[in-house]
Each structure stands twice: as C-alpha cells, then as structure tokens.
Short mmCIF file of C-alpha atoms in Angstrom, two decimals:
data_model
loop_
_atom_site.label_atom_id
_atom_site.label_comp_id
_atom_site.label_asym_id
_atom_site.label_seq_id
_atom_site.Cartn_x
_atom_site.Cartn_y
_atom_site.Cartn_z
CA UNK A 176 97.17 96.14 89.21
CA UNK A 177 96.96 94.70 85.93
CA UNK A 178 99.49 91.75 85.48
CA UNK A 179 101.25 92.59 81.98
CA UNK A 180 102.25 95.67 83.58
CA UNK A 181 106.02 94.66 85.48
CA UNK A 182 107.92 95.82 88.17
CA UNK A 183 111.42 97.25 88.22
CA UNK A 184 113.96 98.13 90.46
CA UNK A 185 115.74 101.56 88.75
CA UNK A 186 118.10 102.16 91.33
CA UNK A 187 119.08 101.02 95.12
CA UNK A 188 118.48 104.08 97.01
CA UNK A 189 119.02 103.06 100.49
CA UNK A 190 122.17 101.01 100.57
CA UNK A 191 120.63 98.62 102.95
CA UNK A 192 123.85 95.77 102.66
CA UNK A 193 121.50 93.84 99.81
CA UNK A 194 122.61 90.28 101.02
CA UNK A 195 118.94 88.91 100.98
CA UNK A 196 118.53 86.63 97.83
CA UNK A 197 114.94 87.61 98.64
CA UNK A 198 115.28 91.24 97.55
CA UNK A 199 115.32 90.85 93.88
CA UNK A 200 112.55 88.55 94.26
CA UNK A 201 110.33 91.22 95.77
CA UNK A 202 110.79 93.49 93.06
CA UNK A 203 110.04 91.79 91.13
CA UNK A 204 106.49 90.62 93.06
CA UNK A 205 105.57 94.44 93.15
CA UNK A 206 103.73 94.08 89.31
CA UNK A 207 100.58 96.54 90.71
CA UNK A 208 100.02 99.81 91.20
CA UNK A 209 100.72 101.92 94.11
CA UNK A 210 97.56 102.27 96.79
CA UNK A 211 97.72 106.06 97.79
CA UNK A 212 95.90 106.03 101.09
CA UNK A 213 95.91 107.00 104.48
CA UNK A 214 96.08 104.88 108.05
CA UNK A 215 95.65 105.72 111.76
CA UNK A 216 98.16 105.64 114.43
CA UNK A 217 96.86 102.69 116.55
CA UNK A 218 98.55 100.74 119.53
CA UNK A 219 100.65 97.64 118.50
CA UNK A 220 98.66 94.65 117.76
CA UNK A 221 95.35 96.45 116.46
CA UNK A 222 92.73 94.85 114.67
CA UNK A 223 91.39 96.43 111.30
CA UNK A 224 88.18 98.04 113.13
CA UNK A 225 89.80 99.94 115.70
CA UNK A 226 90.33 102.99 115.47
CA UNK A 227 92.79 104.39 118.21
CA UNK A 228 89.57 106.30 119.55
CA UNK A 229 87.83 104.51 122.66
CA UNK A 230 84.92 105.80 123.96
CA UNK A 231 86.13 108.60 126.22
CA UNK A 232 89.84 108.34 125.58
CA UNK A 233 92.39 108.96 123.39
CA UNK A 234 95.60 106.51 122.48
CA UNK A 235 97.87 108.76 121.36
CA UNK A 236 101.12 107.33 120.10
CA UNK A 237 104.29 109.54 121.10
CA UNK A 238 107.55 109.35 119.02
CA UNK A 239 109.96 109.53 122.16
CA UNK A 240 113.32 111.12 120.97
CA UNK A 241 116.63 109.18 120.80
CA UNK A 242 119.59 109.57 123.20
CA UNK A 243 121.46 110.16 119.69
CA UNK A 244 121.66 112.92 117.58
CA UNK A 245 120.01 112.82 114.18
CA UNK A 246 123.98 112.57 112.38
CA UNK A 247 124.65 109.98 114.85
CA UNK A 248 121.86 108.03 112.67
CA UNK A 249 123.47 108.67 109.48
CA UNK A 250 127.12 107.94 110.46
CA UNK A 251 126.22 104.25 112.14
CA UNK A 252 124.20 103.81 109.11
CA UNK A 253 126.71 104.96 106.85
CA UNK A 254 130.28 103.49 108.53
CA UNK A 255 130.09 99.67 110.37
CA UNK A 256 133.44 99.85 111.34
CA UNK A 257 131.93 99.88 114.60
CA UNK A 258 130.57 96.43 114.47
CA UNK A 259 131.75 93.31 116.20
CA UNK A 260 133.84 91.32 113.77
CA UNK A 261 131.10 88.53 113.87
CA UNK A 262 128.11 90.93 113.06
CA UNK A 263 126.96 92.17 109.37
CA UNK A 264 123.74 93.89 110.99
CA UNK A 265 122.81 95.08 114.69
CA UNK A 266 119.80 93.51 117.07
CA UNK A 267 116.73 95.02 118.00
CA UNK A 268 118.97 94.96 122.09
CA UNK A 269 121.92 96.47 120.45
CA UNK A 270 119.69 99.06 118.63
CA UNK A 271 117.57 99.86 122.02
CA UNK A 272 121.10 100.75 124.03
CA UNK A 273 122.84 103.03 121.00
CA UNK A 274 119.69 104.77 119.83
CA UNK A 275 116.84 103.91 122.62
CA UNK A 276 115.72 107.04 124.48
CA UNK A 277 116.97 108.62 128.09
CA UNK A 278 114.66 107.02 130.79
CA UNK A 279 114.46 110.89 131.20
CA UNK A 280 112.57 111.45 128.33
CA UNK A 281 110.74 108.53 129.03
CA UNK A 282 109.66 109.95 132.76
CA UNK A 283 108.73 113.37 130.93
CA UNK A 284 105.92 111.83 128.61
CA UNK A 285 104.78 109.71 131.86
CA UNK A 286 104.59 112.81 134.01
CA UNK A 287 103.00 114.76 131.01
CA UNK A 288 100.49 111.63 130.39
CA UNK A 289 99.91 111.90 134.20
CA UNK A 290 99.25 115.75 134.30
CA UNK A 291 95.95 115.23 132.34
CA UNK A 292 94.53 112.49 133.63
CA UNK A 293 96.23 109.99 131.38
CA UNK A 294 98.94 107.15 131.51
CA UNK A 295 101.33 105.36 129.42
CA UNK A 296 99.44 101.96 128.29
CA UNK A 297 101.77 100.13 126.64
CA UNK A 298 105.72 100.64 125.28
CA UNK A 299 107.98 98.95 122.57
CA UNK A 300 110.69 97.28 123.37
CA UNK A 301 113.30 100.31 122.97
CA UNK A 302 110.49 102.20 124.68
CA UNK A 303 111.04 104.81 121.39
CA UNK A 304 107.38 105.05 120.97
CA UNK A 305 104.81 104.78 123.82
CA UNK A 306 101.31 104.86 123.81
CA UNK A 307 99.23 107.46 125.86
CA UNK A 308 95.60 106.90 126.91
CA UNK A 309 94.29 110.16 127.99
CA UNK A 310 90.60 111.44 128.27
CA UNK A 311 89.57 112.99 124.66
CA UNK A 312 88.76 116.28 126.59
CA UNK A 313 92.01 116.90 127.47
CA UNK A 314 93.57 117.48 124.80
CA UNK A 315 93.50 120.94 123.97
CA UNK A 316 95.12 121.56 127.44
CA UNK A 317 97.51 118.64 126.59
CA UNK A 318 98.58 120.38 123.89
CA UNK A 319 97.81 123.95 124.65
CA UNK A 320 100.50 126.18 122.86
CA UNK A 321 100.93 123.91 119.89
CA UNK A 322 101.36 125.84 116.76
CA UNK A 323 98.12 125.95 114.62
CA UNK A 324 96.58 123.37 116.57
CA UNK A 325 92.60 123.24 118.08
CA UNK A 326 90.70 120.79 119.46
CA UNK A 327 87.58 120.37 120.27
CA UNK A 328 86.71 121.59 124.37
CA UNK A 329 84.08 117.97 124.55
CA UNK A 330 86.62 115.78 123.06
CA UNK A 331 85.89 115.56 119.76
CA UNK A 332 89.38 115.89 118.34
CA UNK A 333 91.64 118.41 117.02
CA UNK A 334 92.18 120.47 113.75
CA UNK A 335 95.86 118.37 113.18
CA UNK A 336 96.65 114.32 113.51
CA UNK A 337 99.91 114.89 114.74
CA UNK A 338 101.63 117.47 116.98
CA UNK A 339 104.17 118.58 119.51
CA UNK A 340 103.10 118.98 123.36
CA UNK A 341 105.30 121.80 124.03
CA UNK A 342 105.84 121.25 127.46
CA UNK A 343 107.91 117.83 126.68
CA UNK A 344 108.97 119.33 123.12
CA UNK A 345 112.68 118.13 124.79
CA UNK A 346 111.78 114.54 124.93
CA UNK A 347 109.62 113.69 122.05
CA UNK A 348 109.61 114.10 118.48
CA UNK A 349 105.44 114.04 117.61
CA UNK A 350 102.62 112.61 119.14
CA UNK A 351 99.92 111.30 116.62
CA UNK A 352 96.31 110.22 117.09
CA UNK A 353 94.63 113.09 117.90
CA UNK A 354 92.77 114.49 115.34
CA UNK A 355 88.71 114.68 114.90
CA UNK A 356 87.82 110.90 113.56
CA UNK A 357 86.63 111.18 110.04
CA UNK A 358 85.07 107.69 108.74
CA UNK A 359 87.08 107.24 105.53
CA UNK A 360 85.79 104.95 102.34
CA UNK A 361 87.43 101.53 102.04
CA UNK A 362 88.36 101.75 98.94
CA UNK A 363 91.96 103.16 98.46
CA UNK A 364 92.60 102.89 94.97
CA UNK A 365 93.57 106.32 93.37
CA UNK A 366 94.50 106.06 89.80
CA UNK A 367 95.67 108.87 87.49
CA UNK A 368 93.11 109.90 85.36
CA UNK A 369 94.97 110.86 82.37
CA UNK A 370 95.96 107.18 81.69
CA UNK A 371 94.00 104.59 80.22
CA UNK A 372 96.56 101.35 80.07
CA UNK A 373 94.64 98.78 78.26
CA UNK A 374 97.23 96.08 77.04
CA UNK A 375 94.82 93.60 75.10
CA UNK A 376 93.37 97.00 73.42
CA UNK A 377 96.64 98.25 72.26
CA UNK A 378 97.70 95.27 70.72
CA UNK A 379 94.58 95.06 68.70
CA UNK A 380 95.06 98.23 67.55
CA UNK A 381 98.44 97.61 66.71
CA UNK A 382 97.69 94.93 64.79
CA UNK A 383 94.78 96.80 62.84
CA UNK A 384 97.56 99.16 61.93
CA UNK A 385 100.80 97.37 60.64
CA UNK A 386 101.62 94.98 62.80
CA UNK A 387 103.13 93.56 59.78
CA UNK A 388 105.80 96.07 59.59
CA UNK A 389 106.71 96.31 63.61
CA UNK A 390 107.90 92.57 62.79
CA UNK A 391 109.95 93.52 60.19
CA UNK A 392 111.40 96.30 62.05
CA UNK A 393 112.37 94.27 65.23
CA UNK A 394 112.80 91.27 63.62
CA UNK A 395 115.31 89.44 65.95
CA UNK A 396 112.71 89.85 68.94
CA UNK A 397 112.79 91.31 72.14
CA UNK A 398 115.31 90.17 74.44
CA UNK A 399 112.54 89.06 77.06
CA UNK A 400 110.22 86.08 76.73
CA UNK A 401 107.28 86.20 74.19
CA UNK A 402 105.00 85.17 77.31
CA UNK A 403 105.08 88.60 78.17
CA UNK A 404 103.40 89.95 75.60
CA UNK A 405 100.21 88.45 77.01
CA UNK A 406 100.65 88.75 80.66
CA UNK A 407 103.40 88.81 83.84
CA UNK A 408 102.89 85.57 85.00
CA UNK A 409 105.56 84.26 88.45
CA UNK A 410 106.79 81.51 85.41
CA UNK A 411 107.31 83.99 83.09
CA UNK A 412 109.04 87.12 85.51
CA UNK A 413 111.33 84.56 86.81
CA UNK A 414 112.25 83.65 82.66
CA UNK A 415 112.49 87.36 82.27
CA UNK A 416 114.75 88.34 85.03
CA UNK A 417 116.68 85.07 85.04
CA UNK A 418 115.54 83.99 88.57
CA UNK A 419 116.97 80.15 89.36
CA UNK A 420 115.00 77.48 91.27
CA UNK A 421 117.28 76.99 93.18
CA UNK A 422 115.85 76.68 96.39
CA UNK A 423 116.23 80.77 98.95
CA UNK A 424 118.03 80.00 102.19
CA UNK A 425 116.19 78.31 104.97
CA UNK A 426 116.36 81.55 107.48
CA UNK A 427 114.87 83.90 104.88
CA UNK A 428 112.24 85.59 105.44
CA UNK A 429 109.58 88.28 103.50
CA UNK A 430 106.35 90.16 104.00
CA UNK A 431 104.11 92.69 102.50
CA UNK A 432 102.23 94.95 104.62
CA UNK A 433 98.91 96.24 103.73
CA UNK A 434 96.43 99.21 105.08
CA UNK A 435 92.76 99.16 105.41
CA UNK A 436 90.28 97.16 103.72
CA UNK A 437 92.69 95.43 101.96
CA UNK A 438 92.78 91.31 102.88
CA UNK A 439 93.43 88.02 101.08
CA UNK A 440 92.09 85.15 100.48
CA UNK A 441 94.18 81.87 101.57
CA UNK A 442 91.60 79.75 98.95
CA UNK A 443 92.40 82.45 95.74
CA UNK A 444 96.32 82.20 96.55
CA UNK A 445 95.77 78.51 96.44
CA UNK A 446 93.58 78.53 93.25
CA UNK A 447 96.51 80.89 91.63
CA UNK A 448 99.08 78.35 92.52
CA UNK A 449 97.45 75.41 90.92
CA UNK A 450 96.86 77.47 87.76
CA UNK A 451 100.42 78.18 87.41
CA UNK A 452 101.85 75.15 88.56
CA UNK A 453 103.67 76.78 91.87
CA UNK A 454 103.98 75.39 94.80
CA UNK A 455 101.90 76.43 98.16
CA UNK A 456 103.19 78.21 100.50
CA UNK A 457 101.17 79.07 103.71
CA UNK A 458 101.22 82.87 104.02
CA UNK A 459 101.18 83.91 108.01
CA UNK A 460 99.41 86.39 109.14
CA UNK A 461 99.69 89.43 111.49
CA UNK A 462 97.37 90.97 113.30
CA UNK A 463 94.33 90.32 110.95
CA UNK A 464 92.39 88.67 107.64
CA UNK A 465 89.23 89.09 106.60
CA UNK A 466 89.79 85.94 104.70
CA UNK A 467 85.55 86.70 103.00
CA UNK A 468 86.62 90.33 101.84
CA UNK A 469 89.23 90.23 99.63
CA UNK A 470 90.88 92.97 98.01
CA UNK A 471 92.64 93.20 94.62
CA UNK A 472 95.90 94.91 95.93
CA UNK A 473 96.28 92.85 99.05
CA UNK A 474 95.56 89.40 96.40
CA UNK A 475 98.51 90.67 93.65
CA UNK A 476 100.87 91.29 96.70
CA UNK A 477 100.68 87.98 98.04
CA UNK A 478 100.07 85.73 95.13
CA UNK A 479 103.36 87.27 93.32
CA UNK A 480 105.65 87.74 96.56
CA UNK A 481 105.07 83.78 97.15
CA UNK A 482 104.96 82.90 93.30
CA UNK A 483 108.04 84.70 92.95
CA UNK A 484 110.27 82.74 95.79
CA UNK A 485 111.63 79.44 95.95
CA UNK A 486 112.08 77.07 99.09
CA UNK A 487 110.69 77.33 101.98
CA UNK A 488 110.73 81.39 102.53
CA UNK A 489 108.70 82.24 105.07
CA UNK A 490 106.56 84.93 104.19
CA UNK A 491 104.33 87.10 106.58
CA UNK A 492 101.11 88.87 105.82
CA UNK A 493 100.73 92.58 107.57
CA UNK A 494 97.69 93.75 108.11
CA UNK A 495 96.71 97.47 109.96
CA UNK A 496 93.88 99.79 110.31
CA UNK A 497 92.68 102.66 108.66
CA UNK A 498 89.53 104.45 110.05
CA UNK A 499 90.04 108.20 109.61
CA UNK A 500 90.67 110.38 106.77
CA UNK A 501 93.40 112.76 108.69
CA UNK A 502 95.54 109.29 109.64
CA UNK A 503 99.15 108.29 108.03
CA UNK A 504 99.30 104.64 107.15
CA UNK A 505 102.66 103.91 108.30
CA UNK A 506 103.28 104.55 111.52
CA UNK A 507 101.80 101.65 113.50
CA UNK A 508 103.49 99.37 111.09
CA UNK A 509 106.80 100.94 111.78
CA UNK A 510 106.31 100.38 115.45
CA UNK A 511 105.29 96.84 115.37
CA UNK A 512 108.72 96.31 113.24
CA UNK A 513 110.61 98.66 116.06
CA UNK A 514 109.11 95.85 118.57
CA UNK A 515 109.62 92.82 116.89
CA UNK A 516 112.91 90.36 117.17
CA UNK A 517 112.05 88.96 114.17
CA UNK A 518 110.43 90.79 111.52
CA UNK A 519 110.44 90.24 108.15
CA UNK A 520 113.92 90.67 106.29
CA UNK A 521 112.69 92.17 103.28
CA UNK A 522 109.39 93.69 103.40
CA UNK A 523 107.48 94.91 100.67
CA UNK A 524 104.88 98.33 101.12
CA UNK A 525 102.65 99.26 98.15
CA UNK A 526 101.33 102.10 99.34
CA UNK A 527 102.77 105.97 99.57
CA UNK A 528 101.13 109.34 100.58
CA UNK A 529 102.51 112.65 98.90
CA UNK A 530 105.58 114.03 100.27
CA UNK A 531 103.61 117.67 100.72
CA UNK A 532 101.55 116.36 102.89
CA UNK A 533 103.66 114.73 105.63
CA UNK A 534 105.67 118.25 105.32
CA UNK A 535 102.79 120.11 105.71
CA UNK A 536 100.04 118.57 107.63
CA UNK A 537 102.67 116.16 109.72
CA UNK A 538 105.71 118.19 109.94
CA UNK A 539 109.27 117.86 109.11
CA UNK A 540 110.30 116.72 112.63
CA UNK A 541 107.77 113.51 111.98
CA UNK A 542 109.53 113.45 108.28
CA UNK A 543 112.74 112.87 110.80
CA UNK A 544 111.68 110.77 112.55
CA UNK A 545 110.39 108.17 110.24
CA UNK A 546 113.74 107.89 108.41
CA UNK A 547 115.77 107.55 111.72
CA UNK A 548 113.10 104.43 111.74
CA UNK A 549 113.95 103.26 108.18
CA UNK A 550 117.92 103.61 109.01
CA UNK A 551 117.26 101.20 112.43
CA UNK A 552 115.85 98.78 110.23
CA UNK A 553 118.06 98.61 108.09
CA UNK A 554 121.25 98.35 110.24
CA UNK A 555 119.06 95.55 111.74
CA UNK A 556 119.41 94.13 107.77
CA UNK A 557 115.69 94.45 107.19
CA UNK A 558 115.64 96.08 103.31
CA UNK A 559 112.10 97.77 102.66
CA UNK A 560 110.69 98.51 99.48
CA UNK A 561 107.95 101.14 98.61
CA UNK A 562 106.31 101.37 95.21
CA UNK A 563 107.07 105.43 93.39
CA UNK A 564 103.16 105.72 93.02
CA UNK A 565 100.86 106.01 89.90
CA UNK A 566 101.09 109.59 89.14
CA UNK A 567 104.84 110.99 89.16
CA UNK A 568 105.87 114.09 90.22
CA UNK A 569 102.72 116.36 91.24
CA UNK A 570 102.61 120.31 91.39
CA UNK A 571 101.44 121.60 94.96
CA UNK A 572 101.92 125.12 95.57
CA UNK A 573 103.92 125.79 92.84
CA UNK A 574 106.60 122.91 93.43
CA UNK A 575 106.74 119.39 92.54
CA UNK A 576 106.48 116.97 94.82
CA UNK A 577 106.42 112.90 94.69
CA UNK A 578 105.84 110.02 97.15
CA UNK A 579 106.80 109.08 100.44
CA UNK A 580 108.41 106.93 102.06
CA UNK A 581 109.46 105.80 98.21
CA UNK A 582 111.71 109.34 98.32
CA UNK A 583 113.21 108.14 101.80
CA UNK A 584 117.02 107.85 100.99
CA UNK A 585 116.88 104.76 103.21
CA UNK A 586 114.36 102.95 101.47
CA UNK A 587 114.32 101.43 97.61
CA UNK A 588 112.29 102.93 95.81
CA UNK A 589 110.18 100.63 93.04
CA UNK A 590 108.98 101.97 89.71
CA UNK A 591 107.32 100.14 87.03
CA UNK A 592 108.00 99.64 82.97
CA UNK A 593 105.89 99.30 80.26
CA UNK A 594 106.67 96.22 77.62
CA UNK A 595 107.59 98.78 75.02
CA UNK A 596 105.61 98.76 71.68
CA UNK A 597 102.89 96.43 71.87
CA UNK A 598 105.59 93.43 73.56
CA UNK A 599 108.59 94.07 71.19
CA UNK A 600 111.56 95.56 73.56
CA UNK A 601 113.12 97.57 74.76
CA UNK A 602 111.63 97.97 77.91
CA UNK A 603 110.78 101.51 78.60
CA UNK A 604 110.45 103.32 81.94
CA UNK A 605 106.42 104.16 83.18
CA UNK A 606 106.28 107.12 83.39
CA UNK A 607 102.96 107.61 86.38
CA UNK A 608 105.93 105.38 88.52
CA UNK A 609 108.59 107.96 87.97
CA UNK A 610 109.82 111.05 89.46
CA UNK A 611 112.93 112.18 91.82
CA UNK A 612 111.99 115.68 92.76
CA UNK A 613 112.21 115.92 96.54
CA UNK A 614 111.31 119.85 97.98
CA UNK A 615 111.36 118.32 101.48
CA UNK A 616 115.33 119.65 102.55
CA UNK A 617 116.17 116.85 104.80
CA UNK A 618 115.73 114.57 101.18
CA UNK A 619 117.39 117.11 99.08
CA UNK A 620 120.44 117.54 101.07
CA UNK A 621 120.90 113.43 101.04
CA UNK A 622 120.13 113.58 97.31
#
C-alpha cells in the first residue's frame, strides 16, 4: 500500500461496454497492494461479526442453477443484438426472467431444506441464491453422498466450505457455509517475501551511486510529472494520466468493497482531503464501519477512489464479514449486487484468493458459477475491477497458477508499475502484479 507505487490498467479483459467515465478513474484509485484473504458466505445484509453460524443452525447459502445454459451466458454477453433499441445494458427484472431459475428448482432446494428440518430464510430478488437455515446436525445427512465430504455427527461442521447435495445436484450449482468454523486473524495482509520495495531507500542509494550520470543519460525527463518521484498523490495521478476536472456525470456511481477487519475512518478521509486540497465527498456505507478501527487497505481504497473523481460521484463503501479460515470472500458480496437495483456502476475489489484453491477446495462448478455472476453484472453495465495480487504466478502442484476473480475473463484485471529507475521513465510493469497463466479450463478455453 505504499503511495509512490501506481496503478495500471494493462489490458480490458472483460469487455464490459466501458462507457463509465468512472472506470479509468478507478484504476487509477487502485495504488495498493492486493489483500489475499478469505470471507464467509453470510446472508445478505450481514454485519462484520456474524458469522453465518447461529447457535444450533446453519445458513447455508445455495447457488440455485439458471433456466439457461452456461453458453446461453456467453452468447447474451457476447452479442446485444437482442436488446431493445433504447437499452445499452439489461435490468436486474430483465436479468431475473432470461437467466432467473425454474420455480422448479426453486421448490427442490425448499423441499430439500424441508427434509432436514430446515427452511429457506430469505431469497434475492432473481431467487438465484437462497439462503437455508438448517440445524448444524444435519448436515452430514443433508449432504450424505457428497464426494470427499464429512461433517461432524454433533454439528460441528464439515471437512469442505462448499458442496453439492446430491439429491438436488439438478437444481443447484453449490451450497456454501458449511464447513467447521475456524476463528481466522484479522489481519489479511500477505506480502511476498522476496520483495523489499523501499522507494525513499532506493533513491538514496541511487544518489550515493551516480545519480549524476542517470541525469545525463535521461536528460529530457520522464514523460510523467516530477511529483512522482516522491509519491502518487490524487493531484499528481490525475497530472500523470491526464484526468480533466471536468466535473463525472450526475448518475455515476462507484464503490469499493472490502472483507474483514478492514474499515475507514470518515475523519482520516477528511484530514486527507484538506491536505491535498480535494474536495469532500461523503462516502456511504453498506452494511457496516467500524469508524474507531481503521485499516490501511480499506483507508487507500477510499481516500484515492474519491480523490480520484470529480463532481458529485456517488461513491459507496462495502463492507462484509470474514470469521472462518475455510470461507471465500466473495460470495456474499456478489449476492448483495445480484439483489440490488442499484449497485454501484463501477466497483472496485482489492482482494483475490489463488485460482488453485477455488478449483480445488471449491470446485469448478462454483468457478462457473461465479463468472455467470460477473457476466450478469456486466450486461447490467456494472464494470468490476480486481487487483492481479502481490506475488504473480505461483507453482502448486507442479503448475502455475495466479489470482481469482482477477483471471475471470469477465472482469478487468489491475496490475501495478513501478516508476522505473529511481523516477526517470519509462514506466515498467511490477512484476509481484503480473501473471496470465490460467490451469483452470473454463479460463483457458476463453483465453
């Protein structure tokens, strides 16, 4: 997270119709590094303390499968011939009737629900995901026949986080929440190791050793601002990438979304403001703030995503839970975006979990079923962008692997640069934020 290192956008991966004067913006805001951490399924609305797990009972959230085929997906997000004349983008209504579920498939995760002593607690608006509360003991008949899967006979949780019931394997894609809680640290961080980035160190060194003849050799300057030698500053990025003041458009709209223990403060955005002459903008807020606890991540995001935009964008502050080691930190978001008329346009995630493991200890069926999500949302014209990660590519079991959802082809992906030798140009690509080597099939095939 340390300001003199910059954001870039390498490439537009997911094609999502960039009309939003926002999006550039947001790349731009993403200056920190990428949080690798984990989150739990948790009904819609959750505040950071729960955990999905109450008492007795179990709220399981169940992916219910679409009506439409996975191709359908990629042909309505690929040709919009279909579209009304009047429409650039589809509305959370018209996305319920083309790609909602059968109320058959609905029925079959009530009557499974019902079976064990459970029921269906609350639904989004497509009814695509429903939650289940069922008592914790039942879930290893629940599930019973579930590849690889145990759980616990007094209700303690199973062996997996996600899995298939396979009595309703027709109607749903996963159900997630039900493995063993695991209290998991607060602090998310995860840096590579190998890498020691130091800006005000490196320049001293390089001016110990010749600094002299560096000027000589670049002496018509970088093309980018001299303030960015000492530090990424909103006034300076917007120099740098030529952003206007002109003022965004009045319907815009942007958010980050943050996991955890990661929270702002309202009083530090407006004490960053004031030191850099911006004007405030009220951040709103989603589900939760611990406006006392403050975290370093959650600070960057929104002190750069406001700094960074002009007029009055309306900006939205995302907060979710994270209370077991064995959870995934973006489902819940997803389905609070899959239930809301009105969600951010362009919505900025800093956080990613290696591909392996949502292929391994999720499944590629979940893998699916997350980028159907990211397709819906973008034929709705919300763009999302995830940050690559701080380590690259990363051998697992003799393949390389890199982040998710950044290696989503429906996403863009967001690497960062380095300001070249000691601030004189060219900009050179980071190389912990890069990487393109997918060994999940559904990402190589889209490649």
């Amino acid at each position: 997270g340390n300001p003199a290192r910059m954001a870039t956008c390498p490439r537009d991966r997911a094609a999502l119709r960039g009309k939003h004067a926002t999006a550039t913006l947001i790349c731009m805001a993403l200056v920190f590094s990428v949080l690798l951490s984990c989150a739990q399924a948790v009904p819609l609305n959750r505040k950071a303390q729960d955990s999905g797990i109450a008492g007795h009972f179990r709220e399981i959230v169940v992916a219910v499968k679409s009506k439409a085929p996975h191709l359908a997906f990629e042909q309505a997000f690929q040709d919009t011939s279909s579209l009304p004349r009047s429409q650039e983008h589809l509305t959370l209504s018209q996305i319920c009737d083309v790609f909602g579920p059968s109320p058959a498939s609905v029925e079959a995760v009530a009557q499974w629900a019902s079976s064990f002593g459970g029921h269906i607690s609350e639904k989004t608006t497509c009814q695509d995901f429903v939650v289940v509360r069922m008592p914790a003991h039942q879930l290893g008949n629940a599930f019973l026949g579930a590849e690889g899967l145990v759980c616990d006979e007094e209700g303690g949780g199973c062996n997996m986080a996600a899995a298939i019931p396979p009595s309703i394997r027709h109607a749903v894609d996963f159900a997630d929440g039900i493995g063993a809680p695991k209290p998991a640290p607060l602090s998310f961080t995860r840096r590579a190791a190998h890498r020691d980035f130091n800006p005000a160190s490196r320049r001293l060194r390089q001016t110990q050793h010749g600094s002299e003849d560096a000027d000589k050799k670049h002496k018509h300057g970088p093309w980018y601002p001299v303030c960015l030698k000492e530090a990424s500053t909103p006034p300076c990025l917007k120099q740098a990438y030529n952003v206007s003041d002109d003022a965004a458009p009045s319907h815009g709209s942007q958010g980050v979304a943050l996991f955890g223990g990661q929270f702002f403060s309202p009083s530090d955005l407006k004490s960053f403001d004031d030191k850099y002459k911006l004007t405030y903008k009220a951040v709103h807020v989603m589900n939760d703030n611990k406006e006392s606890e403050p975290g370093n991540e959650a600070t960057l995001d929104v002190e750069y995503i406001t700094g960074m935009a002009n007029g009055e964008l309306t900006t939205t502050f995302m907060h979710y839970a994270c209370t077991s080691e064995d959870c995934k930190p973006f489902l819940h978001w997803i389905m609070q975006q899959a239930n809301n008329s009105d969600a951010p346009l362009v919505q900025s995630v800093s956080v990613g979990t290696t591909e392996y493991e949502y292929v391994e200890a999720m499944g590629e069926q979940y893998l699916e079923r997350i980028n159907q999500e990211f397709m819906k949302a973008g034929m709705r014209g919300i763009s999302l962008l995830f940050a690559t990660g701080d380590k690259a590519s990363q051998i697992y079991n003799h393949k390389y692997w890199i982040n998710f959802p950044s290696a989503s082809p429906y996403v863009t992906a967001v690497g960062g640069v380095w300001l070249g030798e000691l601030g004189y140009g060219p900009l050179s690509v980071d190389p912990d934020t890069t990487g393109g080597v997918s060994n999940y099939e559904g990402h190589k095939q889209l490649a």
